[in-house]
Amino acid sequence: MRSFVAITPPDMVREALLRVQETLPIGRPVPGENLHLTLAFLDDQPEQLLRDLHEELAEVPAGAFDLELAGLGAFGGAAPRILFAQVGPSDALDRLHRAVVAAARRVGISLPRERFRPHITLIRFPGRLSSLSQRQLRGFLDTHATTQLPGFTVQDFTLFHSTLHRGGARHEELASYDLREIPLTI
């Protein structure tokens, strides 16, 4: 079962991100219901491993925290693949990411060791962009890279099942985990 763990932005933030999508006439916008910040992409996993992971994620010791969005960017260098909303630095987000990855590894899910680059994908670009589309994207980023986007309080995270279809992916929530305060141990 293709799956991932993510944070979903609240409606107010989602609406602001959808307005950004509307201003760039190239690429394939990510549907509003699919906007998320991936904590760990798990790839295809057996259902039993996901049940085991569910038990581990339910015990992740983390409290709610504020998250800032810090403008827009593109991944892919000269051949951009996606336009994204950047996420500002957050120790709490980094800790949550590490806790989710550790939980996945404890149940036997093998994850690559790669740098965590928190972002919310807004638009996907198919294959190679035409020179006109590349100019449009560069102009868009020159003008909008520092766009002010609303931040939000992260109060939960979600384990999703993702199914690929011709029109894009469909994400189904398998379980959601409230972030709670870490008990004081002194």
mmCIF file of C-alpha atoms in Angstrom:
data_model
loop_
_atom_site.group_PDB
_atom_site.id
_atom_site.type_symbol
_atom_site.label_atom_id
_atom_site.label_comp_id
_atom_site.label_asym_id
_atom_site.label_seq_id
_atom_site.Cartn_x
_atom_site.Cartn_y
_atom_site.Cartn_z
ATOM 1 C CA MET A 1 0.000 0.000 0.000
ATOM 2 C CA ARG A 2 1.623 3.276 -1.159
ATOM 3 C CA SER A 3 1.666 5.556 1.864
ATOM 4 C CA PHE A 4 3.166 8.588 3.550
ATOM 5 C CA VAL A 5 2.980 10.603 6.770
ATOM 6 C CA ALA A 6 2.184 14.304 6.452
ATOM 7 C CA ILE A 7 0.889 17.517 7.943
ATOM 8 C CA THR A 8 -2.137 19.044 6.215
ATOM 9 C CA PRO A 9 -2.585 22.812 6.331
ATOM 10 C CA PRO A 10 -5.829 24.257 7.697
ATOM 11 C CA ASP A 11 -8.454 25.601 5.277
ATOM 12 C CA MET A 12 -7.329 29.251 5.582
ATOM 13 C CA VAL A 13 -3.781 28.334 4.526
ATOM 14 C CA ARG A 14 -5.018 25.958 1.842
ATOM 15 C CA GLU A 15 -7.130 28.741 0.335
ATOM 16 C CA ALA A 16 -4.118 31.087 0.250
ATOM 17 C CA LEU A 17 -2.049 28.382 -1.479
ATOM 18 C CA LEU A 18 -4.800 27.794 -4.044
ATOM 19 C CA ARG A 19 -4.797 31.538 -4.829
ATOM 20 C CA VAL A 20 -1.046 31.306 -5.504
ATOM 21 C CA GLN A 21 -1.658 28.398 -7.898
ATOM 22 C CA GLU A 22 -4.159 30.477 -9.854
ATOM 23 C CA THR A 23 -1.524 33.120 -10.653
ATOM 24 C CA LEU A 24 0.759 30.758 -12.631
ATOM 25 C CA PRO A 25 -0.805 29.474 -15.879
ATOM 26 C CA ILE A 26 1.636 26.590 -16.418
ATOM 27 C CA GLY A 27 1.966 23.122 -14.933
ATOM 28 C CA ARG A 28 -0.565 20.938 -13.135
ATOM 29 C CA PRO A 29 -1.816 22.420 -9.832
ATOM 30 C CA VAL A 30 -2.045 20.038 -6.888
ATOM 31 C CA PRO A 31 -5.735 19.769 -5.906
ATOM 32 C CA GLY A 32 -6.560 21.570 -2.670
ATOM 33 C CA GLU A 33 -7.455 18.353 -0.869
ATOM 34 C CA ASN A 34 -3.972 16.972 -1.659
ATOM 35 C CA LEU A 35 -1.915 19.894 -0.316
ATOM 36 C CA HIS A 36 0.352 18.608 2.459
ATOM 37 C CA LEU A 37 3.821 18.752 3.993
ATOM 38 C CA THR A 38 5.402 15.290 3.817
ATOM 39 C CA LEU A 39 7.146 14.113 6.990
ATOM 40 C CA ALA A 40 8.077 10.707 5.518
ATOM 41 C CA PHE A 41 7.278 9.019 2.209
ATOM 42 C CA LEU A 42 6.897 5.327 2.995
ATOM 43 C CA ASP A 43 6.468 3.983 -0.557
ATOM 44 C CA ASP A 44 4.630 0.647 -0.909
ATOM 45 C CA GLN A 45 4.236 -1.173 2.415
ATOM 46 C CA PRO A 46 2.330 -4.252 3.549
ATOM 47 C CA GLU A 47 -0.782 -3.501 5.584
ATOM 48 C CA GLN A 48 0.669 -5.244 8.659
ATOM 49 C CA LEU A 49 3.657 -2.889 8.706
ATOM 50 C CA LEU A 50 1.297 0.075 8.460
ATOM 51 C CA ARG A 51 -0.727 -1.295 11.402
ATOM 52 C CA ASP A 52 2.512 -1.610 13.383
ATOM 53 C CA LEU A 53 3.509 1.900 12.347
ATOM 54 C CA HIS A 54 0.117 3.199 13.456
ATOM 55 C CA GLU A 55 0.826 1.939 16.972
ATOM 56 C CA GLU A 56 4.235 3.660 16.975
ATOM 57 C CA LEU A 57 2.931 6.956 15.588
ATOM 58 C CA ALA A 58 0.218 7.062 18.242
ATOM 59 C CA GLU A 59 3.021 7.266 20.821
ATOM 60 C CA VAL A 60 5.106 10.014 19.183
ATOM 61 C CA PRO A 61 5.818 12.493 21.987
ATOM 62 C CA ALA A 62 5.305 15.925 20.439
ATOM 63 C CA GLY A 63 3.272 19.002 21.231
ATOM 64 C CA ALA A 64 1.487 21.405 18.905
ATOM 65 C CA PHE A 65 3.735 24.032 17.334
ATOM 66 C CA ASP A 66 3.600 27.034 15.026
ATOM 67 C CA LEU A 67 4.817 26.749 11.459
ATOM 68 C CA GLU A 68 5.693 29.625 9.145
ATOM 69 C CA LEU A 69 5.563 29.508 5.362
ATOM 70 C CA ALA A 70 8.514 31.414 3.908
ATOM 71 C CA GLY A 71 7.737 32.221 0.283
ATOM 72 C CA LEU A 72 7.890 30.170 -2.900
ATOM 73 C CA GLY A 73 10.538 28.141 -4.709
ATOM 74 C CA ALA A 74 11.080 25.476 -7.347
ATOM 75 C CA PHE A 75 12.882 22.127 -7.250
ATOM 76 C CA GLY A 76 14.695 20.822 -10.294
ATOM 77 C CA GLY A 77 17.225 23.510 -11.207
ATOM 78 C CA ALA A 78 17.274 24.219 -14.943
ATOM 79 C CA ALA A 79 14.457 21.713 -15.478
ATOM 80 C CA PRO A 80 12.014 22.532 -12.645
ATOM 81 C CA ARG A 81 9.711 19.709 -11.580
ATOM 82 C CA ILE A 82 7.610 21.459 -8.933
ATOM 83 C CA LEU A 83 6.665 24.853 -7.524
ATOM 84 C CA PHE A 84 6.398 24.769 -3.753
ATOM 85 C CA ALA A 85 5.651 26.844 -0.664
ATOM 86 C CA GLN A 86 8.796 26.963 1.462
ATOM 87 C CA VAL A 87 8.561 26.187 5.149
ATOM 88 C CA GLY A 88 10.487 28.373 7.574
ATOM 89 C CA PRO A 89 13.005 26.889 10.005
ATOM 90 C CA SER A 90 11.370 24.976 12.852
ATOM 91 C CA ASP A 91 13.096 22.871 15.496
ATOM 92 C CA ALA A 92 9.711 21.385 16.446
ATOM 93 C CA LEU A 93 9.075 20.317 12.837
ATOM 94 C CA ASP A 94 12.553 18.778 12.599
ATOM 95 C CA ARG A 95 11.940 16.839 15.836
ATOM 96 C CA LEU A 96 8.568 15.582 14.583
ATOM 97 C CA HIS A 97 10.142 14.501 11.277
ATOM 98 C CA ARG A 98 12.899 12.599 13.111
ATOM 99 C CA ALA A 99 10.341 10.949 15.425
ATOM 100 C CA VAL A 100 8.209 9.792 12.468
ATOM 101 C CA VAL A 101 11.241 8.428 10.615
ATOM 102 C CA ALA A 102 12.446 6.643 13.774
ATOM 103 C CA ALA A 103 8.986 5.096 14.260
ATOM 104 C CA ALA A 104 8.970 3.842 10.660
ATOM 105 C CA ARG A 105 12.415 2.317 11.029
ATOM 106 C CA ARG A 106 11.489 0.626 14.338
ATOM 107 C CA VAL A 107 8.746 -1.339 12.590
ATOM 108 C CA GLY A 108 11.043 -2.340 9.731
ATOM 109 C CA ILE A 109 10.276 0.257 7.066
ATOM 110 C CA SER A 110 13.454 1.111 5.221
ATOM 111 C CA LEU A 111 13.704 4.838 4.460
ATOM 112 C CA PRO A 112 16.501 6.521 2.531
ATOM 113 C CA ARG A 113 18.766 8.828 4.524
ATOM 114 C CA GLU A 114 18.186 12.120 2.815
ATOM 115 C CA ARG A 115 18.018 15.716 3.901
ATOM 116 C CA PHE A 116 14.603 16.841 5.117
ATOM 117 C CA ARG A 117 13.440 19.686 2.866
ATOM 118 C CA PRO A 118 10.037 20.664 4.250
ATOM 119 C CA HIS A 119 7.729 22.170 1.646
ATOM 120 C CA ILE A 120 4.184 22.040 0.299
ATOM 121 C CA THR A 121 4.030 21.161 -3.409
ATOM 122 C CA LEU A 122 1.725 23.554 -5.268
ATOM 123 C CA ILE A 123 2.263 22.814 -8.966
ATOM 124 C CA ARG A 124 3.891 19.922 -10.838
ATOM 125 C CA PHE A 125 5.583 20.550 -14.169
ATOM 126 C CA PRO A 126 5.413 17.804 -16.793
ATOM 127 C CA GLY A 127 8.651 16.735 -18.424
ATOM 128 C CA ARG A 128 10.688 19.567 -19.832
ATOM 129 C CA LEU A 129 9.190 23.054 -19.819
ATOM 130 C CA SER A 130 9.158 24.994 -23.073
ATOM 131 C CA SER A 131 11.383 28.068 -23.185
ATOM 132 C CA LEU A 132 8.242 30.229 -22.888
ATOM 133 C CA SER A 133 7.091 28.329 -19.785
ATOM 134 C CA GLN A 134 10.593 28.582 -18.286
ATOM 135 C CA ARG A 135 10.499 32.374 -18.764
ATOM 136 C CA GLN A 136 7.028 32.510 -17.209
ATOM 137 C CA LEU A 137 8.220 30.520 -14.197
ATOM 138 C CA ARG A 138 11.375 32.643 -13.761
ATOM 139 C CA GLY A 139 9.298 35.825 -13.985
ATOM 140 C CA PHE A 140 6.785 34.411 -11.534
ATOM 141 C CA LEU A 141 9.503 33.506 -9.021
ATOM 142 C CA ASP A 142 11.238 36.866 -9.474
ATOM 143 C CA THR A 143 7.961 38.552 -8.560
ATOM 144 C CA HIS A 144 6.480 36.101 -6.045
ATOM 145 C CA ALA A 145 9.381 34.272 -4.342
ATOM 146 C CA THR A 146 8.930 36.294 -1.150
ATOM 147 C CA THR A 147 5.124 36.184 -1.176
ATOM 148 C CA GLN A 148 3.791 36.384 2.368
ATOM 149 C CA LEU A 149 1.793 33.274 3.163
ATOM 150 C CA PRO A 150 -0.108 32.615 6.382
ATOM 151 C CA GLY A 151 1.496 30.406 8.998
ATOM 152 C CA PHE A 152 -0.454 27.952 11.101
ATOM 153 C CA THR A 153 -0.387 25.883 14.259
ATOM 154 C CA VAL A 154 0.350 22.215 13.638
ATOM 155 C CA GLN A 155 -2.014 20.280 15.893
ATOM 156 C CA ASP A 156 -1.862 16.858 14.278
ATOM 157 C CA PHE A 157 -0.299 14.747 11.563
ATOM 158 C CA THR A 158 -1.721 12.012 9.370
ATOM 159 C CA LEU A 159 -0.871 8.617 7.896
ATOM 160 C CA PHE A 160 -2.157 8.538 4.305
ATOM 161 C CA HIS A 161 -2.686 5.876 1.666
ATOM 162 C CA SER A 162 -2.014 7.232 -1.828
ATOM 163 C CA THR A 163 -3.387 5.785 -5.055
ATOM 164 C CA LEU A 164 -2.019 6.964 -8.398
ATOM 165 C CA HIS A 165 -4.520 7.672 -11.163
ATOM 166 C CA ARG A 166 -4.252 9.187 -14.623
ATOM 167 C CA GLY A 167 -5.450 12.573 -13.301
ATOM 168 C CA GLY A 168 -3.054 12.497 -10.330
ATOM 169 C CA ALA A 169 -2.847 10.946 -6.894
ATOM 170 C CA ARG A 170 -5.745 10.431 -4.492
ATOM 171 C CA HIS A 171 -4.924 10.502 -0.804
ATOM 172 C CA GLU A 172 -7.000 8.653 1.773
ATOM 173 C CA GLU A 173 -6.512 9.268 5.486
ATOM 174 C CA LEU A 174 -5.721 6.042 7.341
ATOM 175 C CA ALA A 175 -5.184 7.618 10.769
ATOM 176 C CA SER A 176 -4.618 11.015 12.342
ATOM 177 C CA TYR A 177 -2.488 11.709 15.422
ATOM 178 C CA ASP A 178 -3.073 14.641 17.751
ATOM 179 C CA LEU A 179 0.053 16.377 18.940
ATOM 180 C CA ARG A 180 0.050 16.562 22.688
ATOM 181 C CA GLU A 181 2.314 18.048 25.258
ATOM 182 C CA ILE A 182 5.345 16.047 26.289
ATOM 183 C CA PRO A 183 5.064 15.181 30.002
ATOM 184 C CA LEU A 184 7.672 16.770 32.254
ATOM 185 C CA THR A 185 10.020 14.072 33.568
ATOM 186 C CA ILE A 186 11.789 15.941 36.380
#
